[in-house]
Amino acid sequence: MASLLFRQARVFDGESVHTDYDVLVVDGKIAQLGSAIEAPADAEIIEAHGKTLLPGLIDSHTHAKPPALEMALTFGVTTELDMFSDPAWMTEQRREAQTRNSMADVRSAMTGASVAGGHPTGLVGVVFDKQCPVLENAEDAEAFVAARVAEGADYFKLVIEDGTILGHEVPRLSDEMVYALVAAAHAQGLMAVAHAMTVELALLAIRAGVDGLMHVAGDRLMTDEEVAEVAQSGIFVVPTLSTMASVYGDKHGQHLAEDDRTRPLLSDAWAENLCQCWHLTNPGSTANVIDATRRLYEAGVDVLAGSDAVTVGVPGTAHGVSMHGELELLVDCGLSPAAALRAATLLPAKRFSLDDRGRIAPGLQADLVLVDGDPTTDVRQTLSIEGVWRRGEQAPRIGQAEGVGTASAASAVAG
């Protein structure tokens, strides 16, 4: 593999900004960064003055049904963190991602924990091909988690959903099950993360000891005491603002579908999907989610960027594209553009123990995105992509195949 030298770029290294910096990539890894680096004889020179070099983006909440990972990479997402998908899909995709640099890398919870008739068991054909295993009682928690370890799960996902936000009641994991599952996951060495879309269920998850919340609830405003409790717990949150906006009937993705920088790279089906939203009868609002995210961030909670993109038919999102909308919404929550970028690079790498990525530093994997302009002052510039590299190899930026799985998606919200 030839060396790469990015010359005179503005470099956001995951923490801070450096101007007129060179970055040298050798054998798929960052070799050196600084001023006036001498180019190796075999180096490809990329003149980057006026452009910004970013670490590859990490989407901290997706459901990576093919062709999700190819699509993600097109838009600068070099790693997806899958939060409940068919283990057969995920095993094959993880295997492919080890050798193919034309798709994003992926980590997965594999099968998440739910109960018979609970969310998301109604999404057969969307999140998985056949009905997934469910938990019957708290005594089975240890065996359930062990089965996820056998599937190859990188972390453990609990779905604590009573249907409040779906607009209809569904069975959920009991409190006893939640406590038992979190304890079993930690005993197996897995981080435990939870889907919880109401404040009360989020607090249940926190009190049970989860490491992260994969949504920020918007059914009501959080009290100051509740915000303090979340902050004191030390957990992280992934607000999934794009999805929560869709859940509350807001078409936040429409402007992304109509952007000249994205539309040529989107199929008609994915563009239409971005322009849609859920039509549910539920308490709360997008404004509540934004308010909670702002206050949690101000209280010192680590906020990570994640889209909850699934597939065509689950409205409001698209793989890769929606991460850019998520960054915009994080800025609306009071994060600076640089802090929003950290939420998509440094912080998920730290929280999910992805020690070889998330920053631009010597020895780390050369997952990189070059954009025109300065997204550290205007985060909307992340969509002005000049090139994407995974492990030092430039990725193709091509339109994607039509999505699949529209039939059953309209009955429930993705996890």
mmCIF file of C-alpha atoms in Angstrom:
data_model
loop_
_atom_site.group_PDB
_atom_site.id
_atom_site.type_symbol
_atom_site.label_atom_id
_atom_site.label_comp_id
_atom_site.label_asym_id
_atom_site.label_seq_id
_atom_site.Cartn_x
_atom_site.Cartn_y
_atom_site.Cartn_z
ATOM 1 C CA MET A 1 0.000 0.000 0.000
ATOM 2 C CA ALA A 2 1.415 3.381 -1.039
ATOM 3 C CA SER A 3 2.009 6.049 1.587
ATOM 4 C CA LEU A 4 -0.226 9.124 1.780
ATOM 5 C CA LEU A 5 0.786 12.638 2.714
ATOM 6 C CA PHE A 6 -1.902 15.234 3.400
ATOM 7 C CA ARG A 7 -0.255 18.641 3.051
ATOM 8 C CA GLN A 8 -1.178 21.835 4.914
ATOM 9 C CA ALA A 9 -4.541 20.643 6.176
ATOM 10 C CA ARG A 10 -6.501 21.989 9.060
ATOM 11 C CA VAL A 11 -6.444 18.896 11.286
ATOM 12 C CA PHE A 12 -9.059 18.122 13.904
ATOM 13 C CA ASP A 13 -7.339 15.283 15.731
ATOM 14 C CA GLY A 14 -10.340 14.299 17.856
ATOM 15 C CA GLU A 15 -9.501 16.763 20.611
ATOM 16 C CA SER A 16 -8.060 19.961 19.172
ATOM 17 C CA VAL A 17 -7.437 21.807 15.918
ATOM 18 C CA HIS A 18 -4.065 22.279 14.199
ATOM 19 C CA THR A 19 -3.616 24.591 11.219
ATOM 20 C CA ASP A 20 -1.398 23.986 8.192
ATOM 21 C CA TYR A 21 -0.478 20.500 9.378
ATOM 22 C CA ASP A 22 0.840 17.584 7.390
ATOM 23 C CA VAL A 23 -0.339 14.040 8.120
ATOM 24 C CA LEU A 24 1.634 11.049 6.876
ATOM 25 C CA VAL A 25 -0.036 7.652 6.476
ATOM 26 C CA VAL A 26 2.097 4.528 6.064
ATOM 27 C CA ASP A 27 0.731 0.974 5.754
ATOM 28 C CA GLY A 28 -2.783 2.045 6.687
ATOM 29 C CA LYS A 29 -1.796 3.810 9.913
ATOM 30 C CA ILE A 30 -1.018 7.346 10.971
ATOM 31 C CA ALA A 31 2.773 7.588 10.969
ATOM 32 C CA GLN A 32 3.411 11.251 11.676
ATOM 33 C CA LEU A 33 1.727 14.628 11.916
ATOM 34 C CA GLY A 34 3.261 18.056 12.139
ATOM 35 C CA SER A 35 4.702 20.770 9.927
ATOM 36 C CA ALA A 36 6.746 20.261 6.758
ATOM 37 C CA ILE A 37 6.885 16.455 6.853
ATOM 38 C CA GLU A 38 9.169 14.983 4.217
ATOM 39 C CA ALA A 39 7.269 12.800 1.769
ATOM 40 C CA PRO A 40 8.452 9.215 1.226
ATOM 41 C CA ALA A 41 9.395 8.405 -2.353
ATOM 42 C CA ASP A 42 6.235 6.342 -2.893
ATOM 43 C CA ALA A 43 3.835 8.802 -1.247
ATOM 44 C CA GLU A 44 0.660 10.059 -2.864
ATOM 45 C CA ILE A 45 0.509 13.794 -2.106
ATOM 46 C CA ILE A 46 -2.885 15.295 -1.281
ATOM 47 C CA GLU A 47 -2.877 19.080 -1.212
ATOM 48 C CA ALA A 48 -5.277 19.952 1.599
ATOM 49 C CA HIS A 49 -4.857 23.692 2.176
ATOM 50 C CA GLY A 50 -8.256 25.188 3.027
ATOM 51 C CA LYS A 51 -9.626 21.762 3.855
ATOM 52 C CA THR A 52 -10.090 19.942 7.166
ATOM 53 C CA LEU A 53 -8.921 16.424 7.931
ATOM 54 C CA LEU A 54 -11.097 14.599 10.465
ATOM 55 C CA PRO A 55 -10.953 11.177 12.085
ATOM 56 C CA GLY A 56 -13.442 8.816 10.479
ATOM 57 C CA LEU A 57 -16.864 9.292 12.059
ATOM 58 C CA ILE A 58 -18.256 6.665 14.440
ATOM 59 C CA ASP A 59 -22.047 6.236 14.480
ATOM 60 C CA SER A 60 -22.827 4.987 17.982
ATOM 61 C CA HIS A 61 -26.311 3.639 17.243
ATOM 62 C CA THR A 62 -27.343 1.832 14.077
ATOM 63 C CA HIS A 63 -28.951 -1.380 12.887
ATOM 64 C CA ALA A 64 -26.593 -2.364 10.109
ATOM 65 C CA LYS A 65 -28.645 -4.332 7.616
ATOM 66 C CA PRO A 66 -26.835 -4.557 4.244
ATOM 67 C CA PRO A 67 -25.974 -2.334 2.401
ATOM 68 C CA ALA A 68 -25.653 -0.130 5.482
ATOM 69 C CA LEU A 69 -21.884 -0.294 5.840
ATOM 70 C CA GLU A 70 -21.094 0.610 2.228
ATOM 71 C CA MET A 71 -23.533 3.493 2.436
ATOM 72 C CA ALA A 72 -22.116 4.693 5.746
ATOM 73 C CA LEU A 73 -18.585 4.838 4.381
ATOM 74 C CA THR A 74 -19.699 6.912 1.399
ATOM 75 C CA PHE A 75 -20.662 9.647 3.864
ATOM 76 C CA GLY A 76 -17.579 9.481 6.077
ATOM 77 C CA VAL A 77 -18.785 7.044 8.744
ATOM 78 C CA THR A 78 -15.931 4.561 9.027
ATOM 79 C CA THR A 79 -17.343 2.598 11.992
ATOM 80 C CA GLU A 80 -20.919 1.724 12.922
ATOM 81 C CA LEU A 81 -21.935 0.443 16.351
ATOM 82 C CA ASP A 82 -24.860 -1.883 15.677
ATOM 83 C CA MET A 83 -27.399 -2.071 18.484
ATOM 84 C CA PHE A 84 -29.491 -5.189 17.691
ATOM 85 C CA SER A 85 -29.417 -7.055 14.408
ATOM 86 C CA ASP A 86 -29.675 -10.561 13.049
ATOM 87 C CA PRO A 87 -26.478 -12.354 14.149
ATOM 88 C CA ALA A 88 -26.209 -14.083 10.767
ATOM 89 C CA TRP A 89 -25.994 -10.726 8.972
ATOM 90 C CA MET A 90 -23.625 -9.295 11.489
ATOM 91 C CA THR A 91 -21.239 -12.237 11.535
ATOM 92 C CA GLU A 92 -20.866 -12.076 7.763
ATOM 93 C CA GLN A 93 -20.493 -8.297 7.684
ATOM 94 C CA ARG A 94 -17.881 -8.274 10.428
ATOM 95 C CA ARG A 95 -15.941 -10.917 8.534
ATOM 96 C CA GLU A 96 -16.101 -8.885 5.314
ATOM 97 C CA ALA A 97 -15.111 -5.665 7.062
ATOM 98 C CA GLN A 98 -11.862 -7.247 8.217
ATOM 99 C CA THR A 99 -10.554 -7.352 4.648
ATOM 100 C CA ARG A 100 -12.704 -4.906 2.645
ATOM 101 C CA ASN A 101 -11.928 -1.210 2.932
ATOM 102 C CA SER A 102 -14.929 -0.305 0.764
ATOM 103 C CA MET A 103 -17.319 -0.722 3.707
ATOM 104 C CA ALA A 104 -17.390 0.694 7.219
ATOM 105 C CA ASP A 105 -16.189 -1.404 10.114
ATOM 106 C CA VAL A 106 -18.819 -2.608 12.588
ATOM 107 C CA ARG A 107 -19.260 -3.752 16.172
ATOM 108 C CA SER A 108 -22.519 -5.288 17.368
ATOM 109 C CA ALA A 109 -24.703 -6.240 20.309
ATOM 110 C CA MET A 110 -26.011 -9.067 18.110
ATOM 111 C CA THR A 111 -29.367 -10.105 19.671
ATOM 112 C CA GLY A 112 -30.672 -7.656 22.241
ATOM 113 C CA ALA A 113 -32.774 -8.591 25.251
ATOM 114 C CA SER A 114 -36.561 -8.343 25.085
ATOM 115 C CA VAL A 115 -39.589 -10.454 25.995
ATOM 116 C CA ALA A 116 -42.205 -12.312 23.959
ATOM 117 C CA GLY A 117 -44.372 -9.767 22.163
ATOM 118 C CA GLY A 118 -42.095 -6.938 23.244
ATOM 119 C CA HIS A 119 -40.247 -4.404 21.143
ATOM 120 C CA PRO A 120 -38.658 -4.982 18.623
ATOM 121 C CA THR A 121 -39.999 -8.494 18.026
ATOM 122 C CA GLY A 122 -42.456 -6.988 15.536
ATOM 123 C CA LEU A 123 -39.597 -6.073 13.202
ATOM 124 C CA VAL A 124 -38.933 -9.498 11.703
ATOM 125 C CA GLY A 125 -37.581 -8.870 8.210
ATOM 126 C CA VAL A 126 -36.260 -5.456 9.197
ATOM 127 C CA VAL A 127 -33.809 -5.923 12.059
ATOM 128 C CA PHE A 128 -33.609 -9.714 11.701
ATOM 129 C CA ASP A 129 -34.861 -12.442 9.357
ATOM 130 C CA LYS A 130 -36.539 -14.662 11.924
ATOM 131 C CA GLN A 131 -37.978 -14.250 15.385
ATOM 132 C CA CYS A 132 -35.209 -13.586 17.873
ATOM 133 C CA PRO A 133 -34.656 -15.290 21.228
ATOM 134 C CA VAL A 134 -36.438 -13.629 24.154
ATOM 135 C CA LEU A 135 -36.083 -13.717 27.917
ATOM 136 C CA GLU A 136 -38.759 -15.591 29.879
ATOM 137 C CA ASN A 137 -37.710 -14.881 33.458
ATOM 138 C CA ALA A 138 -34.958 -13.218 35.465
ATOM 139 C CA GLU A 139 -33.420 -16.574 36.350
ATOM 140 C CA ASP A 140 -32.519 -17.059 32.675
ATOM 141 C CA ALA A 141 -30.473 -13.841 32.506
ATOM 142 C CA GLU A 142 -27.078 -15.488 32.868
ATOM 143 C CA ALA A 143 -27.810 -18.057 30.144
ATOM 144 C CA PHE A 144 -29.279 -15.371 27.869
ATOM 145 C CA VAL A 145 -26.166 -13.227 28.133
ATOM 146 C CA ALA A 146 -23.917 -16.266 27.647
ATOM 147 C CA ALA A 147 -25.739 -16.980 24.379
ATOM 148 C CA ARG A 148 -24.993 -13.443 23.198
ATOM 149 C CA VAL A 149 -21.328 -13.936 24.040
ATOM 150 C CA ALA A 150 -21.434 -17.100 21.930
ATOM 151 C CA GLU A 151 -22.911 -15.067 19.059
ATOM 152 C CA GLY A 152 -19.892 -12.769 19.286
ATOM 153 C CA ALA A 153 -21.512 -9.725 20.897
ATOM 154 C CA ASP A 154 -19.150 -6.823 21.565
ATOM 155 C CA TYR A 155 -21.508 -5.352 24.201
ATOM 156 C CA PHE A 156 -24.961 -6.169 25.560
ATOM 157 C CA LYS A 157 -28.209 -4.365 24.678
ATOM 158 C CA LEU A 158 -31.405 -4.323 26.753
ATOM 159 C CA VAL A 159 -34.667 -3.106 25.229
ATOM 160 C CA ILE A 160 -36.757 -1.587 28.026
ATOM 161 C CA GLU A 161 -39.853 -0.468 26.136
ATOM 162 C CA ASP A 162 -43.433 -0.404 27.445
ATOM 163 C CA GLY A 163 -44.987 1.144 24.335
ATOM 164 C CA THR A 164 -45.567 4.638 25.723
ATOM 165 C CA ILE A 165 -43.719 6.186 22.784
ATOM 166 C CA LEU A 166 -44.976 3.621 20.271
ATOM 167 C CA GLY A 167 -48.567 4.652 20.922
ATOM 168 C CA HIS A 168 -49.644 1.212 22.135
ATOM 169 C CA GLU A 169 -48.760 -0.912 25.148
ATOM 170 C CA VAL A 170 -46.279 -3.752 24.693
ATOM 171 C CA PRO A 171 -44.842 -6.258 27.181
ATOM 172 C CA ARG A 172 -41.461 -5.232 28.567
ATOM 173 C CA LEU A 173 -38.551 -6.587 30.555
ATOM 174 C CA SER A 174 -39.514 -6.559 34.231
ATOM 175 C CA ASP A 175 -37.459 -4.554 36.703
ATOM 176 C CA GLU A 176 -36.087 -7.822 38.082
ATOM 177 C CA MET A 177 -35.045 -8.906 34.580
ATOM 178 C CA VAL A 178 -33.297 -5.588 33.947
ATOM 179 C CA TYR A 179 -31.226 -5.831 37.117
ATOM 180 C CA ALA A 180 -30.379 -9.483 36.446
ATOM 181 C CA LEU A 181 -29.360 -8.856 32.828
ATOM 182 C CA VAL A 182 -27.089 -5.927 33.667
ATOM 183 C CA ALA A 183 -25.392 -7.943 36.398
ATOM 184 C CA ALA A 184 -24.983 -10.929 34.070
ATOM 185 C CA ALA A 185 -23.532 -8.775 31.289
ATOM 186 C CA HIS A 186 -20.981 -7.226 33.615
ATOM 187 C CA ALA A 187 -20.094 -10.653 34.998
ATOM 188 C CA GLN A 188 -19.364 -11.764 31.418
ATOM 189 C CA GLY A 189 -17.178 -8.703 30.831
ATOM 190 C CA LEU A 190 -19.652 -6.934 28.544
ATOM 191 C CA MET A 191 -20.724 -3.321 28.710
ATOM 192 C CA ALA A 192 -24.520 -3.029 29.113
ATOM 193 C CA VAL A 193 -26.475 -0.404 27.170
ATOM 194 C CA ALA A 194 -30.206 0.206 27.147
ATOM 195 C CA HIS A 195 -33.030 1.349 24.911
ATOM 196 C CA ALA A 196 -35.348 3.386 27.132
ATOM 197 C CA MET A 197 -37.563 6.085 25.626
ATOM 198 C CA THR A 198 -39.269 7.417 28.754
ATOM 199 C CA VAL A 199 -37.650 9.173 31.681
ATOM 200 C CA GLU A 200 -38.907 6.561 34.169
ATOM 201 C CA LEU A 201 -37.520 3.630 32.181
ATOM 202 C CA ALA A 202 -34.226 5.454 31.657
ATOM 203 C CA LEU A 203 -33.925 5.906 35.419
ATOM 204 C CA LEU A 204 -34.676 2.201 35.900
ATOM 205 C CA ALA A 205 -31.807 1.363 33.546
ATOM 206 C CA ILE A 206 -29.433 3.724 35.338
ATOM 207 C CA ARG A 207 -30.324 2.377 38.777
ATOM 208 C CA ALA A 208 -29.738 -1.157 37.469
ATOM 209 C CA GLY A 209 -26.202 -0.115 36.522
ATOM 210 C CA VAL A 210 -26.163 0.237 32.733
ATOM 211 C CA ASP A 211 -23.153 1.881 31.139
ATOM 212 C CA GLY A 212 -25.039 3.870 28.521
ATOM 213 C CA LEU A 213 -28.475 4.960 27.310
ATOM 214 C CA MET A 214 -29.062 4.591 23.579
ATOM 215 C CA HIS A 215 -31.738 7.307 23.435
ATOM 216 C CA VAL A 216 -32.553 10.434 25.412
ATOM 217 C CA ALA A 217 -36.159 10.357 26.572
ATOM 218 C CA GLY A 218 -38.581 13.078 25.554
ATOM 219 C CA ASP A 219 -41.909 12.007 27.052
ATOM 220 C CA ARG A 220 -41.577 14.831 29.589
ATOM 221 C CA LEU A 221 -39.009 17.330 30.803
ATOM 222 C CA MET A 222 -36.419 15.933 33.193
ATOM 223 C CA THR A 223 -36.191 17.462 36.648
ATOM 224 C CA ASP A 224 -32.929 18.952 37.886
ATOM 225 C CA GLU A 225 -32.647 16.060 40.348
ATOM 226 C CA GLU A 226 -32.993 13.511 37.540
ATOM 227 C CA VAL A 227 -30.347 15.242 35.441
ATOM 228 C CA ALA A 228 -28.029 15.198 38.454
ATOM 229 C CA GLU A 229 -28.686 11.489 38.995
ATOM 230 C CA VAL A 230 -27.745 10.691 35.402
ATOM 231 C CA ALA A 231 -24.581 12.772 35.679
ATOM 232 C CA GLN A 232 -23.563 11.168 38.970
ATOM 233 C CA SER A 233 -24.010 7.675 37.524
ATOM 234 C CA GLY A 234 -21.126 8.207 35.079
ATOM 235 C CA ILE A 235 -23.016 6.778 32.111
ATOM 236 C CA PHE A 236 -22.939 8.099 28.549
ATOM 237 C CA VAL A 237 -25.970 8.915 26.415
ATOM 238 C CA VAL A 238 -26.597 8.590 22.685
ATOM 239 C CA PRO A 239 -29.556 10.949 22.105
ATOM 240 C CA THR A 240 -30.380 9.711 18.562
ATOM 241 C CA LEU A 241 -31.872 13.138 17.920
ATOM 242 C CA SER A 242 -32.630 12.372 14.272
ATOM 243 C CA THR A 243 -34.711 9.343 15.191
ATOM 244 C CA MET A 244 -36.367 10.990 18.178
ATOM 245 C CA ALA A 245 -37.374 13.908 15.959
ATOM 246 C CA SER A 246 -38.950 11.419 13.548
ATOM 247 C CA VAL A 247 -40.693 9.608 16.415
ATOM 248 C CA TYR A 248 -42.279 12.917 17.406
ATOM 249 C CA GLY A 249 -43.414 13.684 13.862
ATOM 250 C CA ASP A 250 -40.663 16.067 12.753
ATOM 251 C CA LYS A 251 -39.092 15.651 9.295
ATOM 252 C CA HIS A 252 -35.584 16.720 10.214
ATOM 253 C CA GLY A 253 -34.003 14.555 7.521
ATOM 254 C CA GLN A 254 -35.692 16.280 4.605
ATOM 255 C CA HIS A 255 -33.047 18.972 4.173
ATOM 256 C CA LEU A 256 -30.371 16.264 4.029
ATOM 257 C CA ALA A 257 -32.190 14.487 1.212
ATOM 258 C CA GLU A 258 -32.405 17.732 -0.752
ATOM 259 C CA ASP A 259 -28.776 18.785 -0.238
ATOM 260 C CA ASP A 260 -26.721 18.874 -3.458
ATOM 261 C CA ARG A 261 -23.863 17.192 -1.586
ATOM 262 C CA THR A 262 -25.950 14.115 -0.751
ATOM 263 C CA ARG A 263 -28.718 13.703 -3.319
ATOM 264 C CA PRO A 264 -26.533 12.320 -6.160
ATOM 265 C CA LEU A 265 -25.272 9.618 -3.780
ATOM 266 C CA LEU A 266 -28.699 8.523 -2.517
ATOM 267 C CA SER A 267 -31.156 6.181 -4.182
ATOM 268 C CA ASP A 268 -34.686 7.520 -4.574
ATOM 269 C CA ALA A 269 -35.847 5.147 -1.834
ATOM 270 C CA TRP A 270 -33.305 6.388 0.705
ATOM 271 C CA ALA A 271 -33.953 10.031 -0.198
ATOM 272 C CA GLU A 272 -37.672 9.478 0.303
ATOM 273 C CA ASN A 273 -36.984 7.722 3.602
ATOM 274 C CA LEU A 274 -35.135 10.783 4.888
ATOM 275 C CA CYS A 275 -38.147 12.932 4.028
ATOM 276 C CA GLN A 276 -40.559 10.847 6.104
ATOM 277 C CA CYS A 277 -41.324 10.607 9.823
ATOM 278 C CA TRP A 278 -43.333 8.444 12.184
ATOM 279 C CA HIS A 279 -47.023 9.151 12.758
ATOM 280 C CA LEU A 280 -47.536 8.074 16.350
ATOM 281 C CA THR A 281 -49.754 9.186 19.192
ATOM 282 C CA ASN A 282 -47.408 9.662 22.107
ATOM 283 C CA PRO A 283 -46.536 12.061 24.929
ATOM 284 C CA GLY A 284 -43.606 14.416 24.630
ATOM 285 C CA SER A 285 -41.745 16.302 21.932
ATOM 286 C CA THR A 286 -38.470 16.770 20.117
ATOM 287 C CA ALA A 287 -38.041 19.946 22.173
ATOM 288 C CA ASN A 288 -38.014 17.838 25.346
ATOM 289 C CA VAL A 289 -35.251 15.631 23.913
ATOM 290 C CA ILE A 290 -33.177 18.663 22.933
ATOM 291 C CA ASP A 291 -33.703 20.227 26.368
ATOM 292 C CA ALA A 292 -32.643 17.030 28.150
ATOM 293 C CA THR A 293 -29.604 16.563 25.930
ATOM 294 C CA ARG A 294 -28.502 20.154 26.542
ATOM 295 C CA ARG A 295 -28.874 19.852 30.304
ATOM 296 C CA LEU A 296 -27.170 16.458 30.464
ATOM 297 C CA TYR A 297 -24.253 17.820 28.447
ATOM 298 C CA GLU A 298 -23.994 20.880 30.692
ATOM 299 C CA ALA A 299 -23.995 18.538 33.714
ATOM 300 C CA GLY A 300 -20.935 16.747 32.347
ATOM 301 C CA VAL A 301 -22.533 13.652 30.820
ATOM 302 C CA ASP A 302 -20.661 12.241 27.814
ATOM 303 C CA VAL A 303 -22.923 12.728 24.779
ATOM 304 C CA LEU A 304 -22.186 10.481 21.788
ATOM 305 C CA ALA A 305 -23.497 10.915 18.245
ATOM 306 C CA GLY A 306 -25.696 8.145 16.890
ATOM 307 C CA SER A 307 -28.406 8.105 14.242
ATOM 308 C CA ASP A 308 -30.376 4.874 14.901
ATOM 309 C CA ALA A 309 -30.465 4.389 11.131
ATOM 310 C CA VAL A 310 -32.030 1.074 10.106
ATOM 311 C CA THR A 311 -33.370 0.536 6.593
ATOM 312 C CA VAL A 312 -35.826 1.953 4.076
ATOM 313 C CA GLY A 313 -39.264 1.858 5.682
ATOM 314 C CA VAL A 314 -38.013 2.987 9.091
ATOM 315 C CA PRO A 315 -38.538 6.691 8.406
ATOM 316 C CA GLY A 316 -36.389 9.732 9.000
ATOM 317 C CA THR A 317 -32.861 8.386 8.690
ATOM 318 C CA ALA A 318 -30.304 6.980 6.253
ATOM 319 C CA HIS A 319 -26.966 5.377 7.020
ATOM 320 C CA GLY A 320 -24.069 7.814 6.933
ATOM 321 C CA VAL A 321 -26.127 10.819 5.904
ATOM 322 C CA SER A 322 -28.013 11.036 9.187
ATOM 323 C CA MET A 323 -24.811 11.329 11.189
ATOM 324 C CA HIS A 324 -24.326 14.752 9.631
ATOM 325 C CA GLY A 325 -27.843 15.735 10.651
ATOM 326 C CA GLU A 326 -27.100 14.400 14.125
ATOM 327 C CA LEU A 327 -24.084 16.700 14.399
ATOM 328 C CA GLU A 328 -26.255 19.679 13.444
ATOM 329 C CA LEU A 329 -28.798 18.742 16.105
ATOM 330 C CA LEU A 330 -26.095 18.340 18.744
ATOM 331 C CA VAL A 331 -25.025 21.911 18.018
ATOM 332 C CA ASP A 332 -28.678 22.907 18.464
ATOM 333 C CA CYS A 333 -28.402 21.286 21.921
ATOM 334 C CA GLY A 334 -25.598 23.664 22.875
ATOM 335 C CA LEU A 335 -22.514 21.688 21.904
ATOM 336 C CA SER A 336 -19.860 23.623 20.020
ATOM 337 C CA PRO A 337 -19.052 22.255 16.554
ATOM 338 C CA ALA A 338 -15.795 20.841 17.937
ATOM 339 C CA ALA A 339 -17.656 19.174 20.816
ATOM 340 C CA ALA A 340 -20.134 17.674 18.349
ATOM 341 C CA LEU A 341 -17.211 16.296 16.341
ATOM 342 C CA ARG A 342 -15.750 14.793 19.510
ATOM 343 C CA ALA A 343 -19.126 13.110 20.056
ATOM 344 C CA ALA A 344 -18.625 11.342 16.722
ATOM 345 C CA THR A 345 -14.929 10.488 17.058
ATOM 346 C CA LEU A 346 -12.983 10.599 20.317
ATOM 347 C CA LEU A 347 -15.814 9.874 22.761
ATOM 348 C CA PRO A 348 -17.333 6.768 21.142
ATOM 349 C CA ALA A 349 -13.852 5.352 20.630
ATOM 350 C CA LYS A 350 -13.142 5.902 24.322
ATOM 351 C CA ARG A 351 -16.469 4.623 25.625
ATOM 352 C CA PHE A 352 -16.546 1.525 23.398
ATOM 353 C CA SER A 353 -12.824 0.754 23.847
ATOM 354 C CA LEU A 354 -11.987 1.284 20.171
ATOM 355 C CA ASP A 355 -8.416 2.153 21.008
ATOM 356 C CA ASP A 356 -7.146 2.147 17.410
ATOM 357 C CA ARG A 357 -9.447 4.881 16.056
ATOM 358 C CA GLY A 358 -11.376 8.050 16.868
ATOM 359 C CA ARG A 359 -8.305 10.297 16.770
ATOM 360 C CA ILE A 360 -5.561 11.319 14.364
ATOM 361 C CA ALA A 361 -2.421 10.278 16.208
ATOM 362 C CA PRO A 362 0.679 8.197 15.408
ATOM 363 C CA GLY A 363 0.025 4.468 15.462
ATOM 364 C CA LEU A 364 -3.740 4.698 15.021
ATOM 365 C CA GLN A 365 -5.719 3.367 12.097
ATOM 366 C CA ALA A 366 -5.902 5.797 9.176
ATOM 367 C CA ASP A 367 -9.688 6.159 9.075
ATOM 368 C CA LEU A 368 -9.952 9.692 7.739
ATOM 369 C CA VAL A 369 -12.372 12.159 6.178
ATOM 370 C CA LEU A 370 -11.235 15.220 4.228
ATOM 371 C CA VAL A 371 -13.812 17.993 3.932
ATOM 372 C CA ASP A 372 -13.829 21.390 2.294
ATOM 373 C CA GLY A 373 -14.066 24.312 4.715
ATOM 374 C CA ASP A 374 -13.980 24.293 8.500
ATOM 375 C CA PRO A 375 -16.521 22.113 10.334
ATOM 376 C CA THR A 376 -14.962 23.102 13.670
ATOM 377 C CA THR A 377 -16.688 26.469 13.228
ATOM 378 C CA ASP A 378 -19.624 25.385 11.003
ATOM 379 C CA VAL A 379 -20.508 21.745 11.563
ATOM 380 C CA ARG A 380 -22.604 21.674 8.383
ATOM 381 C CA GLN A 381 -19.331 21.542 6.466
ATOM 382 C CA THR A 382 -18.896 17.871 7.387
ATOM 383 C CA LEU A 383 -21.032 17.077 4.343
ATOM 384 C CA SER A 384 -18.577 18.828 1.998
ATOM 385 C CA ILE A 385 -16.627 15.599 1.663
ATOM 386 C CA GLU A 386 -13.573 15.561 -0.588
ATOM 387 C CA GLY A 387 -12.548 12.006 0.252
ATOM 388 C CA VAL A 388 -12.907 9.144 2.723
ATOM 389 C CA TRP A 389 -10.140 6.716 3.678
ATOM 390 C CA ARG A 390 -10.449 3.482 5.628
ATOM 391 C CA ARG A 391 -7.189 1.990 6.864
ATOM 392 C CA GLY A 392 -5.385 4.331 4.494
ATOM 393 C CA GLU A 393 -7.263 3.231 1.380
ATOM 394 C CA GLN A 394 -9.527 5.731 -0.343
ATOM 395 C CA ALA A 395 -13.120 4.544 -0.463
ATOM 396 C CA PRO A 396 -15.365 4.826 -3.521
ATOM 397 C CA ARG A 397 -18.186 7.355 -3.193
ATOM 398 C CA ILE A 398 -21.013 5.920 -5.233
ATOM 399 C CA GLY A 399 -24.806 5.809 -5.084
ATOM 400 C CA GLN A 400 -26.314 2.965 -3.119
ATOM 401 C CA ALA A 401 -28.800 0.192 -3.828
ATOM 402 C CA GLU A 402 -32.453 0.532 -2.908
ATOM 403 C CA GLY A 403 -33.255 -0.332 0.685
ATOM 404 C CA VAL A 404 -35.373 -3.311 1.650
ATOM 405 C CA GLY A 405 -37.691 -4.251 4.453
ATOM 406 C CA THR A 406 -40.549 -1.768 4.204
ATOM 407 C CA ALA A 407 -43.490 -3.989 5.039
ATOM 408 C CA SER A 408 -43.366 -4.473 8.793
ATOM 409 C CA ALA A 409 -41.368 -1.417 9.755
ATOM 410 C CA ALA A 410 -44.365 0.864 10.066
ATOM 411 C CA SER A 411 -45.704 -1.024 13.083
ATOM 412 C CA ALA A 412 -42.942 -0.161 15.542
ATOM 413 C CA VAL A 413 -40.036 2.148 16.260
ATOM 414 C CA ALA A 414 -36.528 0.808 15.739
ATOM 415 C CA GLY A 415 -34.582 0.000 18.896
#
